[in-house]
Structures are given as C-alpha cells and as structure tokens.
mmCIF file of C-alpha atoms in Angstrom:
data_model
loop_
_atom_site.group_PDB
_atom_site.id
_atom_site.type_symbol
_atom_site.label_atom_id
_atom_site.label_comp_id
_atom_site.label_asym_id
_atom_site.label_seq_id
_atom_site.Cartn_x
_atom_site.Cartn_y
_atom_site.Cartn_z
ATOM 1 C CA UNK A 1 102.150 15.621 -6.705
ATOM 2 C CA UNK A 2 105.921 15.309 -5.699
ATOM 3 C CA UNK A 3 107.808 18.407 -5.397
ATOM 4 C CA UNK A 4 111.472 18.357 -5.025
ATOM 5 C CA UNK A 5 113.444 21.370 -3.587
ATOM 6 C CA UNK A 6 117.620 21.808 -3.798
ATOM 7 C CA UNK A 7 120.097 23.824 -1.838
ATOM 8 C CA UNK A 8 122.118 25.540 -2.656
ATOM 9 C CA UNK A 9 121.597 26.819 -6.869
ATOM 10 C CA UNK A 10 125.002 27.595 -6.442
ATOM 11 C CA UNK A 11 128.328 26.198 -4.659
ATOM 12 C CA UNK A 12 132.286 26.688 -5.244
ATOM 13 C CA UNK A 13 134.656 24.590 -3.373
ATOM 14 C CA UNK A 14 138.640 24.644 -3.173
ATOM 15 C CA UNK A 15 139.952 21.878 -5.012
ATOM 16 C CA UNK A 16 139.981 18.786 -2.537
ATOM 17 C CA UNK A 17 137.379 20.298 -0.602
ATOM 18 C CA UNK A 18 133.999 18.744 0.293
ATOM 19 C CA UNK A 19 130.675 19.931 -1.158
ATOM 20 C CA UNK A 20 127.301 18.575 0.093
ATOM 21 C CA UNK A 21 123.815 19.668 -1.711
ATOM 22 C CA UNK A 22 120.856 18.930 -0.220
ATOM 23 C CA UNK A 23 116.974 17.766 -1.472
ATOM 24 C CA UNK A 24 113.713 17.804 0.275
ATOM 25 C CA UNK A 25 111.093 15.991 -1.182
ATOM 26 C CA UNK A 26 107.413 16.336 -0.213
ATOM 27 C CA UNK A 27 105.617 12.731 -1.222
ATOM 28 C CA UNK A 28 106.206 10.303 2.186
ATOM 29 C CA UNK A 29 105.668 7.527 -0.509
ATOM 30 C CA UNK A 30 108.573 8.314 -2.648
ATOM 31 C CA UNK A 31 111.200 5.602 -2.175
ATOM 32 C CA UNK A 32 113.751 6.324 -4.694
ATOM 33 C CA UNK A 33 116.052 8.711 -4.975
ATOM 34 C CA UNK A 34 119.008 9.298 -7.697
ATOM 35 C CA UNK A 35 121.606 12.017 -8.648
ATOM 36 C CA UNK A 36 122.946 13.286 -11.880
ATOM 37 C CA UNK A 37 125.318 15.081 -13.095
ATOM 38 C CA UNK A 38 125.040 16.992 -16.192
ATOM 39 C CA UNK A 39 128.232 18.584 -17.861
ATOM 40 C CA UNK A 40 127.834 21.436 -20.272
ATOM 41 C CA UNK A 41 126.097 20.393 -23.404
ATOM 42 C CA UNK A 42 125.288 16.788 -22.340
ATOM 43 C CA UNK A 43 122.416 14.699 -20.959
ATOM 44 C CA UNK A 44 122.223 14.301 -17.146
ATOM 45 C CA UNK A 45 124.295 10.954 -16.036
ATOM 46 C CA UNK A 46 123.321 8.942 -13.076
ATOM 47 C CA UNK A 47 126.004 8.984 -10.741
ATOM 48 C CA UNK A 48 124.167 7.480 -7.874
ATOM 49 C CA UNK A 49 121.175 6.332 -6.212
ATOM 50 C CA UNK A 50 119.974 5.366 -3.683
ATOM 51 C CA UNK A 51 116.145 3.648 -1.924
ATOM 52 C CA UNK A 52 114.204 4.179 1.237
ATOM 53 C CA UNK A 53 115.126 1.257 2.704
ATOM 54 C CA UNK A 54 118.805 2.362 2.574
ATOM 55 C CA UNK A 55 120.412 5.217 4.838
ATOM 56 C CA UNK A 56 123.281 5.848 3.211
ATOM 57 C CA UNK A 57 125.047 4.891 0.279
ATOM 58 C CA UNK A 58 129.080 4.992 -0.940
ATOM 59 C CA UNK A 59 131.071 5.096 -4.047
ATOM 60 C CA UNK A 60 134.533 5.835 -4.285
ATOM 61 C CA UNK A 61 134.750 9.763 -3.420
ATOM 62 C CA UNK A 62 130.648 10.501 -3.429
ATOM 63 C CA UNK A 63 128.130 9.336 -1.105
ATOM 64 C CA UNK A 64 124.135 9.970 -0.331
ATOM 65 C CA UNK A 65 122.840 10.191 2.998
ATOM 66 C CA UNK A 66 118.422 9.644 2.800
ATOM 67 C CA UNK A 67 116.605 10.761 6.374
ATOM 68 C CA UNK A 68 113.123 9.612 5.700
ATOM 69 C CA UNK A 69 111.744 11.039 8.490
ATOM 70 C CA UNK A 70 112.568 14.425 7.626
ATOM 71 C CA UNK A 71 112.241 13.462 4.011
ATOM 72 C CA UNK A 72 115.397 15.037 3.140
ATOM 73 C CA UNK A 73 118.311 13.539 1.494
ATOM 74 C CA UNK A 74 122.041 14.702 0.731
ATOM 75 C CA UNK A 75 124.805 14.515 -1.683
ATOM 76 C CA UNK A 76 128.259 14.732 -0.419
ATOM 77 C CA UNK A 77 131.273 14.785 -2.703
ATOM 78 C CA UNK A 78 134.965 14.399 -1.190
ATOM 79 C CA UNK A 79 138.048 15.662 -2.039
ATOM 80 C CA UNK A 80 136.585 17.501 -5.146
ATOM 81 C CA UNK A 81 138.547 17.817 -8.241
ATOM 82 C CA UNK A 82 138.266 20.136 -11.108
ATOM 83 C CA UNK A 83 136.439 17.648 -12.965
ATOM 84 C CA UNK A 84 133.688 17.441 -10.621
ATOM 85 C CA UNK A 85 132.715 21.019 -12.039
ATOM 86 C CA UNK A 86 129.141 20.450 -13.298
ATOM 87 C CA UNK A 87 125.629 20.928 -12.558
ATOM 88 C CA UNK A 88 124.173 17.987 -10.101
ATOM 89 C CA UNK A 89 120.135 17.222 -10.038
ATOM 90 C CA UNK A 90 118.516 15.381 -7.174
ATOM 91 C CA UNK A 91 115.230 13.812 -8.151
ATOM 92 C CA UNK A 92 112.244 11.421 -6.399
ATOM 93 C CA UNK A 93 110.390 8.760 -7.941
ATOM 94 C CA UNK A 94 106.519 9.823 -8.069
ATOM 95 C CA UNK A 95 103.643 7.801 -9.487
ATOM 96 C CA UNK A 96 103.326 4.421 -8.932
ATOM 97 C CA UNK A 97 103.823 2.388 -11.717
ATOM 98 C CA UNK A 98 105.352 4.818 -14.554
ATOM 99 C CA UNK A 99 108.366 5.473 -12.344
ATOM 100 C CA UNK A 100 107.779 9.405 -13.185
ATOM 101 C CA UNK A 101 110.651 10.983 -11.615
ATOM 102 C CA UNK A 102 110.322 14.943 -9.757
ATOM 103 C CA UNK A 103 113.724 16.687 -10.369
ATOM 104 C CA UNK A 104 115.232 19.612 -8.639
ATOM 105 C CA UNK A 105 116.423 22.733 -10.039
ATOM 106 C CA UNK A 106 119.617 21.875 -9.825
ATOM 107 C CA UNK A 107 123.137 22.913 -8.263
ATOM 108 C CA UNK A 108 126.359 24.397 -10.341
ATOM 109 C CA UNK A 109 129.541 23.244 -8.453
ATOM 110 C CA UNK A 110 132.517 24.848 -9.180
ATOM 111 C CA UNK A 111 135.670 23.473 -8.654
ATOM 112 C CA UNK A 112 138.480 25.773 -7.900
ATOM 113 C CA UNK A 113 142.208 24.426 -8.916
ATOM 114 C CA UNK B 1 125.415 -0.281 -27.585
ATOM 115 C CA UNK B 2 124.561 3.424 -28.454
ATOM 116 C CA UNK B 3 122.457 3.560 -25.330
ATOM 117 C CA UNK B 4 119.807 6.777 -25.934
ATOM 118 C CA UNK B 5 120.101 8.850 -29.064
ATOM 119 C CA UNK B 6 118.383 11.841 -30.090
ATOM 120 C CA UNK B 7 118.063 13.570 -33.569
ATOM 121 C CA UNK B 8 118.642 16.072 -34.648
ATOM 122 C CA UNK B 9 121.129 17.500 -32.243
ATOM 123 C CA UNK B 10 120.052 21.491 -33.008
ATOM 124 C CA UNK B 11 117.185 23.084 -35.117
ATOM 125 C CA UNK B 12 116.418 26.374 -35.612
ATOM 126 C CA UNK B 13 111.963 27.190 -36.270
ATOM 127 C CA UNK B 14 109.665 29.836 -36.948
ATOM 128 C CA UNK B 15 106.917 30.637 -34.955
ATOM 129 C CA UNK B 16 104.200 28.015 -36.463
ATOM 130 C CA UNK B 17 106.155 25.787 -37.940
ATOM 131 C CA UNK B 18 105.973 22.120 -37.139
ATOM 132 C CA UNK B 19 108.236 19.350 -36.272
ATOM 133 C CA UNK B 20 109.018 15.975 -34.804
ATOM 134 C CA UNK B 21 112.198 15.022 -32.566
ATOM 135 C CA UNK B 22 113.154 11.328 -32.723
ATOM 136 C CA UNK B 23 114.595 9.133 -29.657
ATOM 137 C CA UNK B 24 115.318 5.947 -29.916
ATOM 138 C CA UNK B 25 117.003 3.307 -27.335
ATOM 139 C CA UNK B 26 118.457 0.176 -27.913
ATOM 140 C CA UNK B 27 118.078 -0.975 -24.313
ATOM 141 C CA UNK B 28 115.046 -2.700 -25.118
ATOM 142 C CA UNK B 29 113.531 -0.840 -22.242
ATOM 143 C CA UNK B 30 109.332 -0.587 -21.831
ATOM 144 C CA UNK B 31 109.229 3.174 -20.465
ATOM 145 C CA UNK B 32 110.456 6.618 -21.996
ATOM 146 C CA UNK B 33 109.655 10.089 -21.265
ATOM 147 C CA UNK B 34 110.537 13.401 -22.880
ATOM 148 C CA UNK B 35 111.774 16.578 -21.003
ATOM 149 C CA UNK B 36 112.643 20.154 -21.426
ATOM 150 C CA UNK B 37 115.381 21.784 -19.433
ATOM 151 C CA UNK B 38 115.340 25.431 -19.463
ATOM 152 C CA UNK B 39 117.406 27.548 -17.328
ATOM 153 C CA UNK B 40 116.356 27.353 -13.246
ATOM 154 C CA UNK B 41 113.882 25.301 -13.779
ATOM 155 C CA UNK B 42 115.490 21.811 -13.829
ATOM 156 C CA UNK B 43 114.296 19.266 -15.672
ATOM 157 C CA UNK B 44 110.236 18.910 -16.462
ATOM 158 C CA UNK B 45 108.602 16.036 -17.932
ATOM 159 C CA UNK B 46 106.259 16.674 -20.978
ATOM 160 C CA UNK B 47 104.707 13.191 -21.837
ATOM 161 C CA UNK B 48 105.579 9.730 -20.996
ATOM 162 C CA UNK B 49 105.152 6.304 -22.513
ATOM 163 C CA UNK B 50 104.973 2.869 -20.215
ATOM 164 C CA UNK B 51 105.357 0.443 -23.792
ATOM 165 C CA UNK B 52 104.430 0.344 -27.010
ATOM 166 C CA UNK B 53 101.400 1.602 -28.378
ATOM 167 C CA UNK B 54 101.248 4.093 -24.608
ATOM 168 C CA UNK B 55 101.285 7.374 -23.691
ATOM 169 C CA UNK B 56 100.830 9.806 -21.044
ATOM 170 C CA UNK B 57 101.102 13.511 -19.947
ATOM 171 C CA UNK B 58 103.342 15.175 -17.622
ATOM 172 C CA UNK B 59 103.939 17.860 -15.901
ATOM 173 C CA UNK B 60 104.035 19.953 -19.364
ATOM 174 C CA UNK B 61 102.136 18.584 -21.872
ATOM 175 C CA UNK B 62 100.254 21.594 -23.703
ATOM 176 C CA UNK B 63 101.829 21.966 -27.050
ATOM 177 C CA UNK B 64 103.200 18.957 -27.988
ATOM 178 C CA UNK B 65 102.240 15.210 -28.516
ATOM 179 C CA UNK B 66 103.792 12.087 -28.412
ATOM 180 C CA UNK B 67 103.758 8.810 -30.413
ATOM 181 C CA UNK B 68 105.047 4.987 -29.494
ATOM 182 C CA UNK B 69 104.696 3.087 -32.525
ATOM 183 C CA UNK B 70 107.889 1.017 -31.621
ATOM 184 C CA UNK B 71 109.158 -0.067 -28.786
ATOM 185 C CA UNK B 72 112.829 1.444 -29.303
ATOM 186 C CA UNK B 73 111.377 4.988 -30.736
ATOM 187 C CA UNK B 74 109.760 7.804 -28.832
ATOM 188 C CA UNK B 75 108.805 10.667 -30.989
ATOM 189 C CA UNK B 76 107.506 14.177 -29.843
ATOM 190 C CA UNK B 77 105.706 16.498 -32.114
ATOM 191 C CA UNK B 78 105.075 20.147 -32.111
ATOM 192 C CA UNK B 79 102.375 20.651 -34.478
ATOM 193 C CA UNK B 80 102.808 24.762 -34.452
ATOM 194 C CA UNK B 81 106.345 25.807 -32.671
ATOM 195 C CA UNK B 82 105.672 29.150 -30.544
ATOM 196 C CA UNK B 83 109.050 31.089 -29.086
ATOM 197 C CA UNK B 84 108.062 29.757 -25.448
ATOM 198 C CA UNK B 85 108.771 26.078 -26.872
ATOM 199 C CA UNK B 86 112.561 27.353 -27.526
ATOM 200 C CA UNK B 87 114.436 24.844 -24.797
ATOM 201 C CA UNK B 88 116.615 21.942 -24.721
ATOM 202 C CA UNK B 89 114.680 18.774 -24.669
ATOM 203 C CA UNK B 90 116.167 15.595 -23.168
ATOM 204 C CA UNK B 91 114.646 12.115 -23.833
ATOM 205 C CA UNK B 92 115.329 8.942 -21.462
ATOM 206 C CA UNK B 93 114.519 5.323 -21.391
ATOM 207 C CA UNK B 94 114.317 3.019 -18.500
ATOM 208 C CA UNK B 95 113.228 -0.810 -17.266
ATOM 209 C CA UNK B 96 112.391 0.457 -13.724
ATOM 210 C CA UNK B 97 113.483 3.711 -11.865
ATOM 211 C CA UNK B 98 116.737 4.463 -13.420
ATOM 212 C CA UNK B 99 116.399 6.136 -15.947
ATOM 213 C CA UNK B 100 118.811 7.158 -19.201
ATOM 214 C CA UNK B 101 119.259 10.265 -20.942
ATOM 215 C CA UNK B 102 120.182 10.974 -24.113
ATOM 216 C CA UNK B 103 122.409 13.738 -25.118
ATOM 217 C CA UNK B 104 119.577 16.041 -26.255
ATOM 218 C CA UNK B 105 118.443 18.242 -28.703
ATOM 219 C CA UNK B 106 118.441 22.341 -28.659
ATOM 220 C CA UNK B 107 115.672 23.693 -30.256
ATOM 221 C CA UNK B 108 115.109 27.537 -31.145
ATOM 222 C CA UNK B 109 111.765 28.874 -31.927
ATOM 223 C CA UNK B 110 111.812 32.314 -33.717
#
C-alpha cells in the first residue's frame, strides 16, 4: 500500500518567516495530494490541495509544489504569523475507488512573535 | 450546515466495556471513514464506508466495527474497550477525494 513520509516532526520559524515541510509518497499511482492543518483540540482542516496533473498550486500566503518524478511534494507557507502555529498533515490518495487517503505523521510549526 | 459532527465529544471506559461513537454529515456525501490519531503516528484509518448499507477495513480494523444504516450516519463500535483503544478518533465524509473531518471525540480506556 501507500506510505507517506514527512519532514521535519518539528519546525519553529520567526514570525514572517517562511516554513516549507516536505512529503514523499511511495504509490506512482497516487494523484492527489492535500494538506491540513489541525489546531489543538480540533479536526484536521483542508487548507489545500493539489493533483498530479498540477505542479504547483497558490493561495494567498501558502502554496504546494508536487514533483512526480521524484514523488515528493512540498508545503511552503510565507510570511508566517502566529496563527499559523499548528500541526500540518500531508496525505496521498490510495485505492482506487474509495478515495482512502495515506497521511503523514505530521509537522508542529511554531510560530515565534 | 453543521458540516461533520461527532458525539460524544469525551468518554471515559473500563477495560471491557462497550460502546458506539456516532458521526453524522449533512453533506449528503456517499463515503465516510473513521480514524484514530494518537501521538506520532498521524492519522490511521480503521474502517471505511463507500454508501449506505457498505463497509470496509483499513489500515486498523481489529477491535472495532462499523455500521451504515443511513446515509448521513457512520457509527463505530467497540464491543469490549481495551487501554490500547484509548485515542482520539476523527470521523470524515466526502463526495470524492476531499475529505471532511469532524471535530472528534477523545476516548479513555481504563
């Protein structure tokens, strides 16, 4: 099956810094790709997404970069703000059909003011 | 539009006890899946549903089972709760890959 790996488990930025966290997935036939964000004591929210016919994908201050070659892709969040503090998941659609999704382990940005 | 809701939010067990955590969506979406989250190890599906009257395992199934009587309502069961079932499950819905989460329900197994 798909397996999903995430770099790094931990990352704290300056406030208006960048911070990129980065996925490989192992399943060449995976073609979607989302990230959420999960806030302390709440459900993971979809922040953004993006499929393998797509390179790269923008909104507002976050984008996703996809490199299906390498099977790798890459969250990058700019000029970070305190309330971008949270932990991020990458995940891969496995499993044609019941659009089972892999997740990573996961990432805990800090924000420092 | 409540989106995904879960009940109840916290519950505490003993070791044997049953019990059955309710989702329900009002998204009118065919698939939903139940996870546990527990710390490091992301997010791990348990059983799945593609409509009503479905199921299907996950990743984790052992332990637990799963009924989709209705199309809104996913329910998961744990016929007799041991302390390794003590985690945070999550339930989503979805109409394709997107899927959405509800807020999720801590459970503690004693």
């Amino acid at each position: 099956g798909e397996n999903v790996e995430q770099h790094p488990s931990t990352l704290s930025v300056q406030e208006g810094d960048s911070a990129v966290i980065k996925c490989t997935y192992s399943d060449s036939a995976s073609n979607y790709f989302p990230w959420y964000k999960q806030e302390l004591g709440k459900g993971p929210q979809l922040i953004i997404d993006i499929r393998s016919n797509v390179g790269e994908k923008k909104d507002q201050r976050i984008a996703v970069t996809l490199n299906k070659t390498a099977k790798h892709f890459s969250l990058h969040i700019t000029e970070t703000q305190p309330e971008d503090s949270a932990v991020y998941f990458c995940a891969a659609v496995s499993g044609a059909g019941s659009y089972q999704l892999t997740f990573g382990k996961g990432t805990k940005l800090s924000v420092i003011p | 539009n409540a989106g995904v809701t879960q009940t109840p939010k916290f519950r505490v067990l003993k070791t044997g006890q049953s019990m059955t955590l309710l989702c329900a969506q009002d998204m009118n979406h065919e698939y939903m899946y139940w996870y546990r989250q527990d710390p490091g190890m992301g997010l791990r599906l348990i059983h799945y549903s593609v409509g009503e009257g479905t199921t299907a395992k996950g990743e984790v199934p052992d332990g637990y089972n799963v009924s989709r009587l209705k199309k809104q309502n996913f329910l998961l069961g744990l016929e007799s709760a041991a302390p390794s079932q003590t985690s945070v499950y999550f339930c989503a819905s979805s109409w394709a890959e997107t899927q959405y989460f509800g807020p999720g329900t801590r459970l503690l197994v004693l």
